[in-house]
PDB file of C-alpha atoms in Angstrom:
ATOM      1  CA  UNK W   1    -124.768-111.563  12.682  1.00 46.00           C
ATOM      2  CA  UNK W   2    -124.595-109.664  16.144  1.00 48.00           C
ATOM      3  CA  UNK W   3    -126.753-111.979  17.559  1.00 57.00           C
ATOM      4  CA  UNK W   4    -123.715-114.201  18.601  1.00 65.00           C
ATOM      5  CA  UNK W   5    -121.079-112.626  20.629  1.00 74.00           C
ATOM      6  CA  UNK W   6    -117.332-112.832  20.317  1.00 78.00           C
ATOM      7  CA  UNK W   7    -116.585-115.506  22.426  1.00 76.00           C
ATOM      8  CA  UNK W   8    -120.029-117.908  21.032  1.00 71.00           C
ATOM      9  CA  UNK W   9    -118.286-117.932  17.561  1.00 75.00           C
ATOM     10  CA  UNK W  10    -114.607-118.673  19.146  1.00 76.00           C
ATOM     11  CA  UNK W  11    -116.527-121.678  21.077  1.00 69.00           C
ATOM     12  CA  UNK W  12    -118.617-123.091  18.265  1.00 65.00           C
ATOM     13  CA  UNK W  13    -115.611-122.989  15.760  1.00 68.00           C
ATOM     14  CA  UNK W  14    -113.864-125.014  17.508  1.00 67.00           C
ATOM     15  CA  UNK W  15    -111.325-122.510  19.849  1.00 77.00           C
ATOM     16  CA  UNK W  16    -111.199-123.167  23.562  1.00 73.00           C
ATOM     17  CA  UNK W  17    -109.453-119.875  24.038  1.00 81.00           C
ATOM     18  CA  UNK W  18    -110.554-116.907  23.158  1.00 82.00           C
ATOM     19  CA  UNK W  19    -107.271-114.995  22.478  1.00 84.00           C
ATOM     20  CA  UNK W  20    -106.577-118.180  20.037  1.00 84.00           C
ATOM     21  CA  UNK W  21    -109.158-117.104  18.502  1.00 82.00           C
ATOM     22  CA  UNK W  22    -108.136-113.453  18.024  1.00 83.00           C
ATOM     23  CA  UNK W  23    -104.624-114.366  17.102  1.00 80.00           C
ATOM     24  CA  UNK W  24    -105.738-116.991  14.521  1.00 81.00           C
ATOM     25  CA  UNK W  25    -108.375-114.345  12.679  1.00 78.00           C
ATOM     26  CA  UNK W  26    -105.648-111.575  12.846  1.00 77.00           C
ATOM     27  CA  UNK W  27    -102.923-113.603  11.104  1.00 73.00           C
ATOM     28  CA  UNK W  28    -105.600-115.165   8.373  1.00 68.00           C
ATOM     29  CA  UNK W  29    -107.288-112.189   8.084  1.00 66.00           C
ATOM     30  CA  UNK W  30    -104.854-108.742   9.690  1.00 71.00           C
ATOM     31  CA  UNK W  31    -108.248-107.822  11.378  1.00 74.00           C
ATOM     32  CA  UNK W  32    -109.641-107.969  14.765  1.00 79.00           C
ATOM     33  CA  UNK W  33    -113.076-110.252  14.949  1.00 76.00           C
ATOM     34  CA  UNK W  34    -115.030-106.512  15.243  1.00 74.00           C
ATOM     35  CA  UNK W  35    -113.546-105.595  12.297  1.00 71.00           C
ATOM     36  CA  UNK W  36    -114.535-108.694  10.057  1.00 68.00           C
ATOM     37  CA  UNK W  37    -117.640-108.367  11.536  1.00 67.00           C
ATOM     38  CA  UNK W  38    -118.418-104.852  10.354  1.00 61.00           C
ATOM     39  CA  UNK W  39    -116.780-106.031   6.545  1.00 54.00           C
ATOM     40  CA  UNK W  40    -119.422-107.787   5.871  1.00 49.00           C
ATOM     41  CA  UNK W  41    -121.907-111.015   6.673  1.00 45.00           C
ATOM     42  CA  UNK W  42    -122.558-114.514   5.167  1.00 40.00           C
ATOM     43  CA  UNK W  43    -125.978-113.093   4.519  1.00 41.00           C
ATOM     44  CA  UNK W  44    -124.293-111.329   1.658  1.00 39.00           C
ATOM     45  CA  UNK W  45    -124.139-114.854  -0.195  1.00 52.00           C
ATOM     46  CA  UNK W  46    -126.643-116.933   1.573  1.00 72.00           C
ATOM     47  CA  UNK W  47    -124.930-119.136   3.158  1.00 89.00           C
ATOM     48  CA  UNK W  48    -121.884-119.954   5.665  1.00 92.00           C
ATOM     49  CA  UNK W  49    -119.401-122.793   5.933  1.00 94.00           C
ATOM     50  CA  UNK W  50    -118.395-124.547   9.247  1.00 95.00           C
ATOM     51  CA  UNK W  51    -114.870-126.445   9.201  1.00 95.00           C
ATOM     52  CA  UNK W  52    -116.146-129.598  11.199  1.00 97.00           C
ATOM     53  CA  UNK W  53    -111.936-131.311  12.103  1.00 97.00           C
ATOM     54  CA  UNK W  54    -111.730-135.163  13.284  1.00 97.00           C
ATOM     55  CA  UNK W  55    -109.212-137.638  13.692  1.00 97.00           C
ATOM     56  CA  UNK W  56    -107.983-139.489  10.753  1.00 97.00           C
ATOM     57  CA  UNK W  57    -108.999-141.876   9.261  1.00 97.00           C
ATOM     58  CA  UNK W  58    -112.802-141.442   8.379  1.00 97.00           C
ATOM     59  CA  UNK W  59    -114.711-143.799   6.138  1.00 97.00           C
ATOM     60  CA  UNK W  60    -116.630-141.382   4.438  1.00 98.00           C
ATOM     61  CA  UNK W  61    -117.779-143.629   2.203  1.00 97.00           C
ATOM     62  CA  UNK W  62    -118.993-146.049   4.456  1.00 97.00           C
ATOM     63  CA  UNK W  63    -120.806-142.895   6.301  1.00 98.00           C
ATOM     64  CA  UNK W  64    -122.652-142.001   2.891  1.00 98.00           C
ATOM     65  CA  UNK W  65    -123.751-145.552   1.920  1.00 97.00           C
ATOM     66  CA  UNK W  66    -125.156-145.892   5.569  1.00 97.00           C
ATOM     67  CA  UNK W  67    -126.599-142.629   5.472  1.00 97.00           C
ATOM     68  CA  UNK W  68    -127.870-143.160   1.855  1.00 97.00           C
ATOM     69  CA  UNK W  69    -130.073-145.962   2.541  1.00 95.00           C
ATOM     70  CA  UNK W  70    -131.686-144.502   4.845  1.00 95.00           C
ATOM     71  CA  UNK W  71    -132.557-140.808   3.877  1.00 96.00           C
ATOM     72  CA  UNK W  72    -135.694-138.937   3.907  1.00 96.00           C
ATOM     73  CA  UNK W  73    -137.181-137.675   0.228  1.00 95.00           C
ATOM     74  CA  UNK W  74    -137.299-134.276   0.687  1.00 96.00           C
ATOM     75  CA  UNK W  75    -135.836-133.970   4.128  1.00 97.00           C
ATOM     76  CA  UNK W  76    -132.333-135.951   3.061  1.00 97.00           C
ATOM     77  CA  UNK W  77    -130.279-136.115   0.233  1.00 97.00           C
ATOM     78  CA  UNK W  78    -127.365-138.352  -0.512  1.00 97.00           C
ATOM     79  CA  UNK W  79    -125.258-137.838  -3.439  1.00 96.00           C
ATOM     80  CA  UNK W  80    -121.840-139.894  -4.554  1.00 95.00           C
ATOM     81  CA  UNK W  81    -119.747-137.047  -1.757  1.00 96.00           C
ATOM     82  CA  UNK W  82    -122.573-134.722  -0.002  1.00 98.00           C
ATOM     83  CA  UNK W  83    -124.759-135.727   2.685  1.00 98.00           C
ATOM     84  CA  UNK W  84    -127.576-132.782   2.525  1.00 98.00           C
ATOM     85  CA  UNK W  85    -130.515-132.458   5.246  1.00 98.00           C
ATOM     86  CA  UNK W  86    -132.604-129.702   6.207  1.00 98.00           C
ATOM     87  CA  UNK W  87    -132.283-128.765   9.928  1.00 97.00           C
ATOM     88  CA  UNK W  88    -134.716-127.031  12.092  1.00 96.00           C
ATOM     89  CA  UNK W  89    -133.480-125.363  15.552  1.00 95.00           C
ATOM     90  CA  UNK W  90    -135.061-123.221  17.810  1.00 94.00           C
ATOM     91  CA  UNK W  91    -137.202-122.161  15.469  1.00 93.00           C
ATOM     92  CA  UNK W  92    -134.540-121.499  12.620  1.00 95.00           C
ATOM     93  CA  UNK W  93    -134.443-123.804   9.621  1.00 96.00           C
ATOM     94  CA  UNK W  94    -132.039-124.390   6.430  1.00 95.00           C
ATOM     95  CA  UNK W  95    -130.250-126.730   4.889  1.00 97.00           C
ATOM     96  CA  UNK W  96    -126.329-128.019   5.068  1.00 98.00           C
ATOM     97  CA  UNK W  97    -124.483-129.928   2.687  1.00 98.00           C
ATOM     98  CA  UNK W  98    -121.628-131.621   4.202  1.00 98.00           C
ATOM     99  CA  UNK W  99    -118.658-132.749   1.636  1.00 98.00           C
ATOM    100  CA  UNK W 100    -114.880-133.764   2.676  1.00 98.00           C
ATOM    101  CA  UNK W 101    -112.265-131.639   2.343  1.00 97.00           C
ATOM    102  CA  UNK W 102    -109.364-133.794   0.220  1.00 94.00           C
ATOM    103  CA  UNK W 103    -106.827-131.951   1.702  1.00 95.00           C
ATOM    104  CA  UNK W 104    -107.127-132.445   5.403  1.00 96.00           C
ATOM    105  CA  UNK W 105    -108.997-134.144   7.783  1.00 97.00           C
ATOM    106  CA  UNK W 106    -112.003-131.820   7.857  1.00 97.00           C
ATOM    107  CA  UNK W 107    -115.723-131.931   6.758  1.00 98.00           C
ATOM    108  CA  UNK W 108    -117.212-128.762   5.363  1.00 97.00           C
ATOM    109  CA  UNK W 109    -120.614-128.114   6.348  1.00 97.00           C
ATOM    110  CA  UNK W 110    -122.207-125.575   3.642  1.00 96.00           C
ATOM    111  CA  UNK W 111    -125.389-123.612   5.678  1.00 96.00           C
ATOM    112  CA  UNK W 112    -128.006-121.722   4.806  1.00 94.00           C
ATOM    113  CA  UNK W 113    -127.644-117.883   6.503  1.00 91.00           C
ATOM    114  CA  UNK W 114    -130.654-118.495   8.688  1.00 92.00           C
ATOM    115  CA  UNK W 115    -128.836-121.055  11.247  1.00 93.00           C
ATOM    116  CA  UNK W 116    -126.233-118.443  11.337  1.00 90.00           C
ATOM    117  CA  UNK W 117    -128.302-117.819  15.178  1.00 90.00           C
ATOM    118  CA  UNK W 118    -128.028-121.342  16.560  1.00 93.00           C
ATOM    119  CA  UNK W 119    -124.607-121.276  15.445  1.00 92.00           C
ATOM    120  CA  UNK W 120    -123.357-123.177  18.387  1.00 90.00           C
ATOM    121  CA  UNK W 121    -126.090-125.909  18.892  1.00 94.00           C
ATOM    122  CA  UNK W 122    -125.949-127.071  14.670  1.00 96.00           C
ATOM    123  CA  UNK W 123    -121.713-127.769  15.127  1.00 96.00           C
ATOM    124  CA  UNK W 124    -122.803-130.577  17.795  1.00 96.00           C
ATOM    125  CA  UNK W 125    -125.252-131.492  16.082  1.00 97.00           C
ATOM    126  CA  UNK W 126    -123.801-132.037  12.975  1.00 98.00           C
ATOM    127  CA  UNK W 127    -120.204-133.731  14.507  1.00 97.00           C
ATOM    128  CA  UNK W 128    -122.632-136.254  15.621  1.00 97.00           C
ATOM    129  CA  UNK W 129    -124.386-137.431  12.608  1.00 98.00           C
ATOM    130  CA  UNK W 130    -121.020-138.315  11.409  1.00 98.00           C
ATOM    131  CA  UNK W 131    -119.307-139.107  14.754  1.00 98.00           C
ATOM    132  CA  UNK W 132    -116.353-136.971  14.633  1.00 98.00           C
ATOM    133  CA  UNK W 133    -115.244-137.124  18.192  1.00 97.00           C
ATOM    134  CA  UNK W 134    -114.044-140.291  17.847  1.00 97.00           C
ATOM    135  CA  UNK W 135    -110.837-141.937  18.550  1.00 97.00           C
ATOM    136  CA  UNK W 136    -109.564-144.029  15.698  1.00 97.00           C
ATOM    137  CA  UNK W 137    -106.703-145.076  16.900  1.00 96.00           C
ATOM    138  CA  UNK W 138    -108.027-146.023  20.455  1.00 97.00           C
ATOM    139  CA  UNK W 139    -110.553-147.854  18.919  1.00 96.00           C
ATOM    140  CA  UNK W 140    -108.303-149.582  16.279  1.00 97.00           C
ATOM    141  CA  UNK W 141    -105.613-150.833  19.570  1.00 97.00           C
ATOM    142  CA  UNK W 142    -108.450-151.740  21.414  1.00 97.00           C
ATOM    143  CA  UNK W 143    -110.252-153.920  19.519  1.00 97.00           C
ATOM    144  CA  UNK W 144    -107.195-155.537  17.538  1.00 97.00           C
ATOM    145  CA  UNK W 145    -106.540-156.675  20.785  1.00 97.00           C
ATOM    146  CA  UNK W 146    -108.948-159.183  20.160  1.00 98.00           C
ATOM    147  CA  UNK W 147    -107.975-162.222  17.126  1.00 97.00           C
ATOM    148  CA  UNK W 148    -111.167-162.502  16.213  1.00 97.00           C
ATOM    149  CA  UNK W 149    -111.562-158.624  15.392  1.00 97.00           C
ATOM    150  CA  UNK W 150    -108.178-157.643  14.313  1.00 97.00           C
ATOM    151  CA  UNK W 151    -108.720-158.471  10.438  1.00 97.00           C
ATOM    152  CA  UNK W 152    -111.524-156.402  10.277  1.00 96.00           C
ATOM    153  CA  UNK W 153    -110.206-153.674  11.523  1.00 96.00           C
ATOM    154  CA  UNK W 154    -107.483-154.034   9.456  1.00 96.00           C
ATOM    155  CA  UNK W 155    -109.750-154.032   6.621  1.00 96.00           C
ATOM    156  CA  UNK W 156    -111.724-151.554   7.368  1.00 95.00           C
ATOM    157  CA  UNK W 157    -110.165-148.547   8.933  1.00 95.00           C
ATOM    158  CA  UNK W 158    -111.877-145.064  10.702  1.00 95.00           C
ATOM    159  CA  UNK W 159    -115.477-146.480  10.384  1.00 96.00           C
ATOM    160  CA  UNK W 160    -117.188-144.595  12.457  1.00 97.00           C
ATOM    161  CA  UNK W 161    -121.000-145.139  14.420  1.00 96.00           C
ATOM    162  CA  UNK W 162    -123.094-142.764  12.371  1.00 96.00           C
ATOM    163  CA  UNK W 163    -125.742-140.580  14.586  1.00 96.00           C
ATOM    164  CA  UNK W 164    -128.659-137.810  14.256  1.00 94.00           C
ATOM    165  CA  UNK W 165    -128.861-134.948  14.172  1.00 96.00           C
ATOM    166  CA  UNK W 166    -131.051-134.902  17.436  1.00 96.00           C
ATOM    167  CA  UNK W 167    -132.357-137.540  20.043  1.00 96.00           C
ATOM    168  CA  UNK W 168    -135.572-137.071  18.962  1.00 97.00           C
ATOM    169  CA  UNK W 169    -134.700-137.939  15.438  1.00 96.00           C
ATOM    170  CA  UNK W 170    -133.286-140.964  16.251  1.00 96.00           C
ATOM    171  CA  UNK W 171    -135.810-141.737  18.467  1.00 97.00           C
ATOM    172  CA  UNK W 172    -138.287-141.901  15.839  1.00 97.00           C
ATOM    173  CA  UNK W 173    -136.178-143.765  13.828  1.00 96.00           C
ATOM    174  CA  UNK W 174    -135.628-146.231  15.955  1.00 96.00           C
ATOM    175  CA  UNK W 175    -139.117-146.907  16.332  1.00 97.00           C
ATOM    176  CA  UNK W 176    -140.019-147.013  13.030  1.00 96.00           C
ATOM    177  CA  UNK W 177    -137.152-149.457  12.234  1.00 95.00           C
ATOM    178  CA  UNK W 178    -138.126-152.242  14.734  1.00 93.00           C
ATOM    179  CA  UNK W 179    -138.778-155.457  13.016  1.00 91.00           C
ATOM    180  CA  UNK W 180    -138.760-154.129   9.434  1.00 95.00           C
ATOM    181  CA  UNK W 181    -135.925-153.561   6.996  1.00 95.00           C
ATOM    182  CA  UNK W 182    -134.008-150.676   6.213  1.00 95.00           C
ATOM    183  CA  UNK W 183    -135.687-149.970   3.245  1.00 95.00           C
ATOM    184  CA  UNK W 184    -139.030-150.172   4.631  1.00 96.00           C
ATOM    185  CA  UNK W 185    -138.432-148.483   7.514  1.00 96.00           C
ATOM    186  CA  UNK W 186    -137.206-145.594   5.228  1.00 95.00           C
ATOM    187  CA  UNK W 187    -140.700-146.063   3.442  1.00 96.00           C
ATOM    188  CA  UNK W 188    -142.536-145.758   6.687  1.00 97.00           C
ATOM    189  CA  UNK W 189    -140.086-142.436   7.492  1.00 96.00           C
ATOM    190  CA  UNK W 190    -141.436-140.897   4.026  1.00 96.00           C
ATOM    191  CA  UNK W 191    -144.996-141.544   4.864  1.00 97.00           C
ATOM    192  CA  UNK W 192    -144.395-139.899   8.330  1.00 98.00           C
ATOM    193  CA  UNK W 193    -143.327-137.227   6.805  1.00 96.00           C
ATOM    194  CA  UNK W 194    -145.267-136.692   3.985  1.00 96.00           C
ATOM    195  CA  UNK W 195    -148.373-136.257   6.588  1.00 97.00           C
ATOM    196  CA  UNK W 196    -147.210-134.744   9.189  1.00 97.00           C
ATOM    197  CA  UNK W 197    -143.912-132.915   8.088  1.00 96.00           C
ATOM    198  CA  UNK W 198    -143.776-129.255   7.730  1.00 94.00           C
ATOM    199  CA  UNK W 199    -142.883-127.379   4.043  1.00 94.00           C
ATOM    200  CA  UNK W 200    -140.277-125.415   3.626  1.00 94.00           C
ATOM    201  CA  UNK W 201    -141.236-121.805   2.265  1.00 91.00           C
ATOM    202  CA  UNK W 202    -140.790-121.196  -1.286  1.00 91.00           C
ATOM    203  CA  UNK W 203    -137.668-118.610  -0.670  1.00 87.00           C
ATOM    204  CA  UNK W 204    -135.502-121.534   0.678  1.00 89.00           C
ATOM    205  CA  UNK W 205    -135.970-124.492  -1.041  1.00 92.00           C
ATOM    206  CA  UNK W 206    -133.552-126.535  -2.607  1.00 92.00           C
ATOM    207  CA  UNK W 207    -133.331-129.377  -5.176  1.00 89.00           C
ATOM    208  CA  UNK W 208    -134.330-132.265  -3.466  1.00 92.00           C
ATOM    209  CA  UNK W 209    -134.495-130.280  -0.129  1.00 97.00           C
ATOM    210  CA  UNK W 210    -138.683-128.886   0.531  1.00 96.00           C
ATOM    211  CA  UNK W 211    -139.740-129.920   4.044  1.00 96.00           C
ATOM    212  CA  UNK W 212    -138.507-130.773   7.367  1.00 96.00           C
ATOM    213  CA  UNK W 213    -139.147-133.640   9.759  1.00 97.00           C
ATOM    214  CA  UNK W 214    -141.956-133.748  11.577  1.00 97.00           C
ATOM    215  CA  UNK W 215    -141.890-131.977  15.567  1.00 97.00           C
ATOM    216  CA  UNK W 216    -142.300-133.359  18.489  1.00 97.00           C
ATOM    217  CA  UNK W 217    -145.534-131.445  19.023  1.00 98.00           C
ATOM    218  CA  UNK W 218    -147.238-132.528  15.558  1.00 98.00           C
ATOM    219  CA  UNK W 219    -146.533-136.316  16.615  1.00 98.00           C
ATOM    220  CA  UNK W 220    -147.925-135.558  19.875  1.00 98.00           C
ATOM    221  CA  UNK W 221    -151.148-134.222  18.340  1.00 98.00           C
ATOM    222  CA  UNK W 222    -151.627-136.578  15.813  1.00 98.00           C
ATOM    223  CA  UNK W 223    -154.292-138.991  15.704  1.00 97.00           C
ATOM    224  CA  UNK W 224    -153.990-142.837  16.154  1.00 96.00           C
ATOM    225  CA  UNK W 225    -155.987-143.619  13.252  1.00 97.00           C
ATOM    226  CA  UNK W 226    -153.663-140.893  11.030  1.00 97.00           C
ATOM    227  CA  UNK W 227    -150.493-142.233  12.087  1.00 97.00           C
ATOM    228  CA  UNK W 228    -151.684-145.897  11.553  1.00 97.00           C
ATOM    229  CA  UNK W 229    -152.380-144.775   7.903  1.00 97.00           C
ATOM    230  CA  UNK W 230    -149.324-144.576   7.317  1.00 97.00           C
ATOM    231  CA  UNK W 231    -148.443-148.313   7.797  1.00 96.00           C
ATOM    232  CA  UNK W 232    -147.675-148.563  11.333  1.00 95.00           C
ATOM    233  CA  UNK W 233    -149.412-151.328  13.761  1.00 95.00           C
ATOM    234  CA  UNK W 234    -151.473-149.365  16.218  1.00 95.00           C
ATOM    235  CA  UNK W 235    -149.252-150.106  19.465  1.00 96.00           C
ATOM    236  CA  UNK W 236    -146.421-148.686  17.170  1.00 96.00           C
ATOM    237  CA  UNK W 237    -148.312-145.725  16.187  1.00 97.00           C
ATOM    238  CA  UNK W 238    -149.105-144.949  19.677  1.00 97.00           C
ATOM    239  CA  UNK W 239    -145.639-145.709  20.810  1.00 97.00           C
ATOM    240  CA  UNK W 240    -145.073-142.530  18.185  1.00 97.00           C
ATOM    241  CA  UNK W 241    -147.247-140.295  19.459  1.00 98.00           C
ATOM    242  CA  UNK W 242    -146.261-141.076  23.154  1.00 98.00           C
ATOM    243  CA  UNK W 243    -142.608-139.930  22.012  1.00 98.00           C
ATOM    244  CA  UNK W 244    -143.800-136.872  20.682  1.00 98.00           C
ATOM    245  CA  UNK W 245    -145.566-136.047  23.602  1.00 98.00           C
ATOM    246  CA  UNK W 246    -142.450-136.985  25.999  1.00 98.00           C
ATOM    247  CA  UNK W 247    -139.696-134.345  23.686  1.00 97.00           C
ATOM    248  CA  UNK W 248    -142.509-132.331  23.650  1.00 96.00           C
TER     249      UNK W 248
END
């Protein structure tokens, strides 16, 4: 895709320099990156796969159940070693499936060709969700530092804070969590969604994948009495709509 340079790839894969980047493709591949680029694009196949690296450990496991509980229909899918979610960005949209890689300590993010564009906002995004910038070990000597915490981390090692894959995500999240449990809050998410989520086109759909989450603009717009139909006290549902309009 020519509409990211060179040096946008190198930075969104990870390199921070550039010839790196050149020497690494030229002893995987024996090509320069213009050359790969003229062999051929992941539009051939549909998709594209990001290498997303982190610290070890990682509780995946712990990551999925969190995430699990609190998916989308439609918009999320959790399986027993994917998370799945359609994205939108700048006015691209697909899905990822993320899986581990059992032989290092990488995530593989599976994308759909048409994020291929905002190539180097979706890594960021998607290193948050599962907070791959962490510090294990930093976090593990800091906190066994402390008697009370020290068996716990023992117990449970490279748990990680799970986050979104935008602010404005998790803003609305939040707000639809407060007071309620996780499962009804993930109710209350659905019926968000079901009214005032977008469909996917027909050409890139997925099993268990058909809409996105609703924009900031469509919460904005929306009226009270529509957004308190889907379960929400009014102050709540206005606290919604004010959020839209404030990302908007």
């Amino acid at each position: 895709d020519t509409s990211l340079s060179v040096t946008e790839v190198a930075h969104a894969s990870g390199f921070k320099s550039l010839r790196r980047f050149h020497e690494s493709l030229r002893a995987r591949y024996g090509r320069t990156p213009a050359a790969l680029r003229g062999a051929g694009s992941p539009e051939t196949s549909g998709a594209f796969t990001l290498r997303l690296d982190h610290r070890p450990p990682l509780d995946w496991d712990a990551l999925l159940t969190f995430l699990r509980g609190r998916a989308i229909p439609g918009v999320e899918r959790v399986t027993h070693d994917t998370w799945s979610r359609v994205i939108a960005l700048h006015g691209h949209v697909g899905a990822v499936h993320v899986t581990p890689d059992p032989a290092r300590p990488t995530l593989r993010a599976r994308c759909a060709a048409s994020l291929l564009p905002v190539l180097s906002s979706l890594v960021p995004r998607l290193r948050a969700v599962f907070d791959l910038d962490a510090r294990p070990e930093d976090i593990a000597r800091v906190l066994s530092a402390d008697p009370a915490l020290a068996p716990s981390v023992r117990a449970r090692p490279g748990l990680r804070v799970p986050g979104g894959v935008s602010a404005f995500d998790l803003a609305v999240r939040t707000v639809l969590g407060q007071q309620v449990s996780v499962a009804a809050a993930s109710t209350l998410c659905a019926r968000v969604c079901d009214r005032f989520g977008l469909a996917l086109p027909e050409a890139i759909r997925e099993d268990g994948l058909w809409r996105r989450a609703p924009t900031p603009e469509a919460l904005r717009d929306a009226a009270l009495d529509d957004l308190a139909a889907c379960g929400l006290p009014r102050s709540r549902a206005g606290t919604l709509r004010d959020l839209g309009a404030c990302f908007a």
